[in-house]
Structure formats: structure tokens, C-alpha cells
PDB file of C-alpha atoms in Angstrom:
ATOM      1  CA  UNK A  29      30.517  45.050-100.546  1.00 50.00           C
ATOM      2  CA  UNK A  30      33.565  46.991 -99.312  1.00 51.00           C
ATOM      3  CA  UNK A  31      34.185  47.632 -95.616  1.00 51.00           C
ATOM      4  CA  UNK A  32      36.330  50.314 -94.053  1.00 53.00           C
ATOM      5  CA  UNK A  33      37.546  49.281 -90.608  1.00 55.00           C
ATOM      6  CA  UNK A  34      37.389  52.273 -88.222  1.00 57.00           C
ATOM      7  CA  UNK A  35      36.833  50.974 -84.682  1.00 58.00           C
ATOM      8  CA  UNK A  36      37.804  54.338 -83.148  1.00 53.00           C
ATOM      9  CA  UNK A  37      34.415  55.721 -84.257  1.00 55.00           C
ATOM     10  CA  UNK A  38      32.384  53.342 -82.075  1.00 58.00           C
ATOM     11  CA  UNK A  39      32.959  55.456 -78.977  1.00 54.00           C
ATOM     12  CA  UNK A  40      31.481  58.443 -80.826  1.00 51.00           C
ATOM     13  CA  UNK A  41      28.466  56.761 -82.375  1.00 52.00           C
ATOM     14  CA  UNK A  42      27.418  54.478 -79.523  1.00 56.00           C
ATOM     15  CA  UNK A  43      24.817  55.762 -77.096  1.00 51.00           C
ATOM     16  CA  UNK A  44      26.492  55.274 -73.728  1.00 50.00           C
ATOM     17  CA  UNK A  45      24.724  56.299 -70.554  1.00 47.00           C
ATOM     18  CA  UNK A  46      27.958  57.756 -69.115  1.00 55.00           C
ATOM     19  CA  UNK A  47      28.357  60.095 -72.089  1.00 54.00           C
ATOM     20  CA  UNK A  48      27.296  63.727 -71.686  1.00 55.00           C
ATOM     21  CA  UNK A  49      24.115  64.776 -73.456  1.00 78.00           C
ATOM     22  CA  UNK A  50      26.007  67.239 -75.675  1.00 93.00           C
ATOM     23  CA  UNK A  51      29.630  66.672 -76.675  1.00 94.00           C
ATOM     24  CA  UNK A  52      30.067  70.393 -77.405  1.00 96.00           C
ATOM     25  CA  UNK A  53      28.806  71.532 -73.989  1.00 95.00           C
ATOM     26  CA  UNK A  54      30.943  68.873 -72.342  1.00 95.00           C
ATOM     27  CA  UNK A  55      34.053  69.972 -74.265  1.00 95.00           C
ATOM     28  CA  UNK A  56      33.708  73.661 -73.441  1.00 93.00           C
ATOM     29  CA  UNK A  57      33.116  72.883 -69.733  1.00 94.00           C
ATOM     30  CA  UNK A  58      36.521  71.179 -69.521  1.00 94.00           C
ATOM     31  CA  UNK A  59      39.828  72.883 -68.862  1.00 95.00           C
ATOM     32  CA  UNK A  60      41.615  70.691 -71.423  1.00 96.00           C
ATOM     33  CA  UNK A  61      41.528  72.658 -74.668  1.00 96.00           C
ATOM     34  CA  UNK A  62      44.122  70.547 -76.465  1.00 96.00           C
ATOM     35  CA  UNK A  63      42.451  67.260 -75.513  1.00 96.00           C
ATOM     36  CA  UNK A  64      39.044  68.553 -76.636  1.00 96.00           C
ATOM     37  CA  UNK A  65      40.520  70.366 -79.687  1.00 97.00           C
ATOM     38  CA  UNK A  66      39.284  73.838 -78.662  1.00 97.00           C
ATOM     39  CA  UNK A  67      41.321  76.353 -80.641  1.00 97.00           C
ATOM     40  CA  UNK A  68      39.887  79.563 -79.215  1.00 96.00           C
ATOM     41  CA  UNK A  69      37.472  80.657 -76.506  1.00 97.00           C
ATOM     42  CA  UNK A  70      35.678  83.939 -77.050  1.00 96.00           C
ATOM     43  CA  UNK A  71      33.186  85.805 -74.911  1.00 97.00           C
ATOM     44  CA  UNK A  72      30.020  84.111 -76.214  1.00 98.00           C
ATOM     45  CA  UNK A  73      31.364  81.510 -78.654  1.00 98.00           C
ATOM     46  CA  UNK A  74      34.287  79.172 -79.250  1.00 97.00           C
ATOM     47  CA  UNK A  75      36.185  77.442 -82.064  1.00 98.00           C
ATOM     48  CA  UNK A  76      36.822  73.695 -82.086  1.00 97.00           C
ATOM     49  CA  UNK A  77      38.380  71.294 -84.577  1.00 97.00           C
ATOM     50  CA  UNK A  78      35.998  68.738 -86.007  1.00 95.00           C
ATOM     51  CA  UNK A  79      36.973  65.368 -84.514  1.00 92.00           C
ATOM     52  CA  UNK A  80      35.775  63.647 -87.712  1.00 89.00           C
ATOM     53  CA  UNK A  81      36.919  66.131 -90.375  1.00 90.00           C
ATOM     54  CA  UNK A  82      36.303  66.184 -94.107  1.00 87.00           C
ATOM     55  CA  UNK A  83      39.756  67.706 -94.617  1.00 90.00           C
ATOM     56  CA  UNK A  84      42.672  68.808 -92.462  1.00 93.00           C
ATOM     57  CA  UNK A  85      41.801  72.114 -90.811  1.00 95.00           C
ATOM     58  CA  UNK A  86      38.026  71.438 -90.745  1.00 96.00           C
ATOM     59  CA  UNK A  87      36.722  73.350 -87.741  1.00 97.00           C
ATOM     60  CA  UNK A  88      33.474  74.557 -86.221  1.00 97.00           C
ATOM     61  CA  UNK A  89      32.341  77.755 -84.535  1.00 98.00           C
ATOM     62  CA  UNK A  90      29.759  77.360 -81.773  1.00 97.00           C
ATOM     63  CA  UNK A  91      27.971  79.438 -79.174  1.00 98.00           C
ATOM     64  CA  UNK A  92      28.452  78.506 -75.535  1.00 98.00           C
ATOM     65  CA  UNK A  93      24.673  78.531 -75.253  1.00 97.00           C
ATOM     66  CA  UNK A  94      23.067  75.184 -76.008  1.00 96.00           C
ATOM     67  CA  UNK A  95      20.628  76.249 -78.739  1.00 96.00           C
ATOM     68  CA  UNK A  96      19.528  74.336 -81.811  1.00 96.00           C
ATOM     69  CA  UNK A  97      19.385  77.288 -84.227  1.00 96.00           C
ATOM     70  CA  UNK A  98      21.049  80.638 -84.802  1.00 96.00           C
ATOM     71  CA  UNK A  99      17.709  82.433 -84.580  1.00 96.00           C
ATOM     72  CA  UNK A 100      17.617  81.519 -80.866  1.00 96.00           C
ATOM     73  CA  UNK A 101      20.915  83.318 -80.194  1.00 97.00           C
ATOM     74  CA  UNK A 102      21.256  86.989 -79.313  1.00 98.00           C
ATOM     75  CA  UNK A 103      22.796  89.453 -81.748  1.00 98.00           C
ATOM     76  CA  UNK A 104      26.058  89.680 -79.781  1.00 98.00           C
ATOM     77  CA  UNK A 105      26.619  85.916 -80.045  1.00 98.00           C
ATOM     78  CA  UNK A 106      25.761  85.790 -83.753  1.00 98.00           C
ATOM     79  CA  UNK A 107      28.139  88.700 -84.415  1.00 98.00           C
ATOM     80  CA  UNK A 108      30.986  87.091 -82.466  1.00 98.00           C
ATOM     81  CA  UNK A 109      30.476  83.820 -84.317  1.00 98.00           C
ATOM     82  CA  UNK A 110      30.835  85.615 -87.666  1.00 98.00           C
ATOM     83  CA  UNK A 111      34.012  87.366 -86.476  1.00 97.00           C
ATOM     84  CA  UNK A 112      35.412  84.020 -85.308  1.00 97.00           C
ATOM     85  CA  UNK A 113      34.645  82.530 -88.730  1.00 98.00           C
ATOM     86  CA  UNK A 114      36.496  85.446 -90.305  1.00 97.00           C
ATOM     87  CA  UNK A 115      39.544  84.951 -88.065  1.00 96.00           C
ATOM     88  CA  UNK A 116      39.451  81.164 -88.557  1.00 97.00           C
ATOM     89  CA  UNK A 117      39.386  81.625 -92.332  1.00 97.00           C
ATOM     90  CA  UNK A 118      42.479  83.828 -92.155  1.00 96.00           C
ATOM     91  CA  UNK A 119      44.284  81.405 -89.850  1.00 97.00           C
ATOM     92  CA  UNK A 120      43.516  78.411 -92.077  1.00 97.00           C
ATOM     93  CA  UNK A 121      44.686  80.380 -95.135  1.00 97.00           C
ATOM     94  CA  UNK A 122      47.981  81.136 -93.389  1.00 95.00           C
ATOM     95  CA  UNK A 123      48.558  77.549 -92.233  1.00 96.00           C
ATOM     96  CA  UNK A 124      47.204  75.439 -95.123  1.00 96.00           C
ATOM     97  CA  UNK A 125      46.932  77.752 -98.158  1.00 96.00           C
ATOM     98  CA  UNK A 126      43.629  76.246 -99.378  1.00 96.00           C
ATOM     99  CA  UNK A 127      42.171  77.316-102.713  1.00 96.00           C
ATOM    100  CA  UNK A 128      38.639  77.709-101.337  1.00 95.00           C
ATOM    101  CA  UNK A 129      36.311  77.055 -98.390  1.00 96.00           C
ATOM    102  CA  UNK A 130      32.969  75.488 -97.635  1.00 94.00           C
ATOM    103  CA  UNK A 131      31.052  77.349 -94.933  1.00 96.00           C
ATOM    104  CA  UNK A 132      27.767  76.030 -93.660  1.00 95.00           C
ATOM    105  CA  UNK A 133      25.405  74.839 -90.975  1.00 95.00           C
ATOM    106  CA  UNK A 134      22.957  71.964 -90.933  1.00 94.00           C
ATOM    107  CA  UNK A 135      20.067  73.175 -88.806  1.00 93.00           C
ATOM    108  CA  UNK A 136      18.059  70.201 -87.607  1.00 91.00           C
ATOM    109  CA  UNK A 137      18.546  66.472 -87.928  1.00 91.00           C
ATOM    110  CA  UNK A 138      16.568  66.353 -91.166  1.00 90.00           C
ATOM    111  CA  UNK A 139      19.034  68.839 -92.665  1.00 90.00           C
ATOM    112  CA  UNK A 140      21.911  66.493 -91.862  1.00 87.00           C
ATOM    113  CA  UNK A 141      23.081  67.830 -88.501  1.00 87.00           C
ATOM    114  CA  UNK A 142      24.980  65.138 -86.625  1.00 88.00           C
ATOM    115  CA  UNK A 143      24.503  67.042 -83.364  1.00 91.00           C
ATOM    116  CA  UNK A 144      21.306  68.973 -84.029  1.00 92.00           C
ATOM    117  CA  UNK A 145      20.691  70.218 -80.488  1.00 94.00           C
ATOM    118  CA  UNK A 146      23.741  72.541 -80.405  1.00 96.00           C
ATOM    119  CA  UNK A 147      23.992  74.940 -83.342  1.00 97.00           C
ATOM    120  CA  UNK A 148      27.393  75.039 -85.023  1.00 97.00           C
ATOM    121  CA  UNK A 149      28.901  76.384 -88.226  1.00 97.00           C
ATOM    122  CA  UNK A 150      31.422  74.334 -90.206  1.00 97.00           C
ATOM    123  CA  UNK A 151      34.415  75.887 -91.963  1.00 97.00           C
ATOM    124  CA  UNK A 152      36.069  73.407 -94.336  1.00 95.00           C
ATOM    125  CA  UNK A 153      39.203  74.294 -96.327  1.00 95.00           C
ATOM    126  CA  UNK A 154      39.224  72.941 -99.887  1.00 93.00           C
ATOM    127  CA  UNK A 155      41.935  72.408-102.490  1.00 91.00           C
ATOM    128  CA  UNK A 156      41.698  71.895-106.236  1.00 87.00           C
ATOM    129  CA  UNK A 157      41.404  68.191-106.834  1.00 76.00           C
ATOM    130  CA  UNK A 158      40.676  67.243-103.227  1.00 71.00           C
ATOM    131  CA  UNK A 159      37.708  65.188-104.438  1.00 63.00           C
ATOM    132  CA  UNK A 160      40.085  62.464-105.542  1.00 49.00           C
ATOM    133  CA  UNK A 161      39.364  58.873-106.536  1.00 46.00           C
ATOM    134  CA  UNK A 162      39.133  57.706-102.909  1.00 43.00           C
ATOM    135  CA  UNK A 163      36.281  60.107-102.186  1.00 50.00           C
ATOM    136  CA  UNK A 164      34.551  59.732-105.538  1.00 42.00           C
ATOM    137  CA  UNK A 165      34.830  55.986-106.126  1.00 43.00           C
ATOM    138  CA  UNK A 166      35.293  54.549-102.637  1.00 47.00           C
ATOM    139  CA  UNK A 167      33.364  57.071-100.553  1.00 56.00           C
ATOM    140  CA  UNK A 168      36.445  57.359 -98.334  1.00 56.00           C
ATOM    141  CA  UNK A 169      38.355  60.444 -97.243  1.00 59.00           C
ATOM    142  CA  UNK A 170      42.106  60.453 -96.780  1.00 63.00           C
ATOM    143  CA  UNK A 171      43.403  62.927 -94.204  1.00 71.00           C
ATOM    144  CA  UNK A 172      47.106  63.722 -94.627  1.00 74.00           C
ATOM    145  CA  UNK A 173      47.612  65.096 -91.119  1.00 86.00           C
ATOM    146  CA  UNK A 174      46.931  63.817 -87.605  1.00 88.00           C
ATOM    147  CA  UNK A 175      44.349  65.845 -85.649  1.00 90.00           C
ATOM    148  CA  UNK A 176      46.859  66.611 -82.887  1.00 92.00           C
ATOM    149  CA  UNK A 177      49.231  68.102 -85.459  1.00 92.00           C
ATOM    150  CA  UNK A 178      46.424  70.135 -87.043  1.00 93.00           C
ATOM    151  CA  UNK A 179      45.450  71.412 -83.603  1.00 94.00           C
ATOM    152  CA  UNK A 180      48.995  72.529 -82.735  1.00 95.00           C
ATOM    153  CA  UNK A 181      49.536  74.225 -86.094  1.00 94.00           C
ATOM    154  CA  UNK A 182      46.240  76.122 -85.994  1.00 96.00           C
ATOM    155  CA  UNK A 183      46.516  77.012 -82.292  1.00 94.00           C
ATOM    156  CA  UNK A 184      49.995  78.415 -82.790  1.00 94.00           C
ATOM    157  CA  UNK A 185      48.887  80.416 -85.816  1.00 94.00           C
ATOM    158  CA  UNK A 186      45.789  81.704 -83.995  1.00 93.00           C
ATOM    159  CA  UNK A 187      47.925  83.151 -81.221  1.00 85.00           C
ATOM    160  CA  UNK A 188      50.688  84.448 -83.474  1.00 70.00           C
ATOM    161  CA  UNK A 189      48.734  86.266 -86.154  1.00 61.00           C
ATOM    162  CA  UNK A 190      47.582  89.850 -85.925  1.00 58.00           C
ATOM    163  CA  UNK A 191      45.079  91.600 -88.103  1.00 52.00           C
ATOM    164  CA  UNK A 192      45.788  95.253 -88.843  1.00 54.00           C
ATOM    165  CA  UNK A 193      43.532  97.088 -91.242  1.00 44.00           C
ATOM    166  CA  UNK A 194      42.117  93.778 -92.427  1.00 47.00           C
ATOM    167  CA  UNK A 195      45.549  92.435 -93.444  1.00 46.00           C
ATOM    168  CA  UNK A 196      46.997  89.218 -92.087  1.00 50.00           C
ATOM    169  CA  UNK A 197      50.538  89.633 -90.736  1.00 50.00           C
ATOM    170  CA  UNK A 198      53.001  87.772 -88.531  1.00 47.00           C
TER     171      UNK A 198
END
């Protein structure tokens, strides 16, 4: 049997009594966006980098409201979340030039949601051939960029990109 040593994950997976009930609610209550990897705060929703990404640039869009499913959100929140996904897609395209994207939500623990109590949508950039031998044969992902670097690149692009008539420009 092969083992991958990743002791940094223990803090995330252990059930500590001093940990907040919801990591997303806790993150958005803080005034430390860089530390908590919050890229953008909207009126009813926010954008955060995934702390355990599938690829560099993997982010999530979430409502501020602690709800387990999109059907429990009002129309304004659902609409803002879709607009944030649209903007995030454009920003990731500008920064990373991916060939494609995965967009999805796991609603409920049985659907694979790691944090089922707070609805979130994943946006994952993909490149041709990014399912390399490490992922396929070893079940291991290799991330070429530190999360702090990804955060700075995406945050800078988010603030420096304008969208006129649906066209991305700098």
C-alpha cells in the first residue's frame, strides 16, 4: 500500500471543539481576506479559493446565508452567484488560460459535499492532459503553484479587469 504524507490536512479533517461549525461562515465573518483566501465579496455572495484544490485556480462561489441548497436561497442571491461565476471564469481565463472548466455543486453529503451544510459552487479550470499519470495511477494531484501565489494573481486580476459589452479587457 502507498501512503502520501500530508500532515497539514489533519487540522482540516479533525473535529476540534474550538473549530467553528462552518468554515465558510467563519471565513466570511473575518476581516482577513488574504488569510482566508476570499477573492471577492459581493452583496449576497462571495468568492473563495478552495483550500484543497483539484487544480491551481480552483475556487468556489457561496452565499453569505448558511443554507444547504440553492433552492433555499432567494432569487437575488442565486442571480449574484451566477454573475460571480461568470466573472470568475473570465478572471481565471485571463490568469491561467485553461482549455476548459468544470462547474458544479454537490448538494448533500451523499452527493459528495465535503461541507454539505453551506451550499457552494465549484469552478475548476482544466487543461488538456491535466489528468496525468500521478492522478490516474497514483490517485495524487500535483499543484504547480502555492495557494498564496494563486490568491495574489487572481485577486489582482479581479480588481484590474473590466468587462465592457461582454469583452474582457485590461
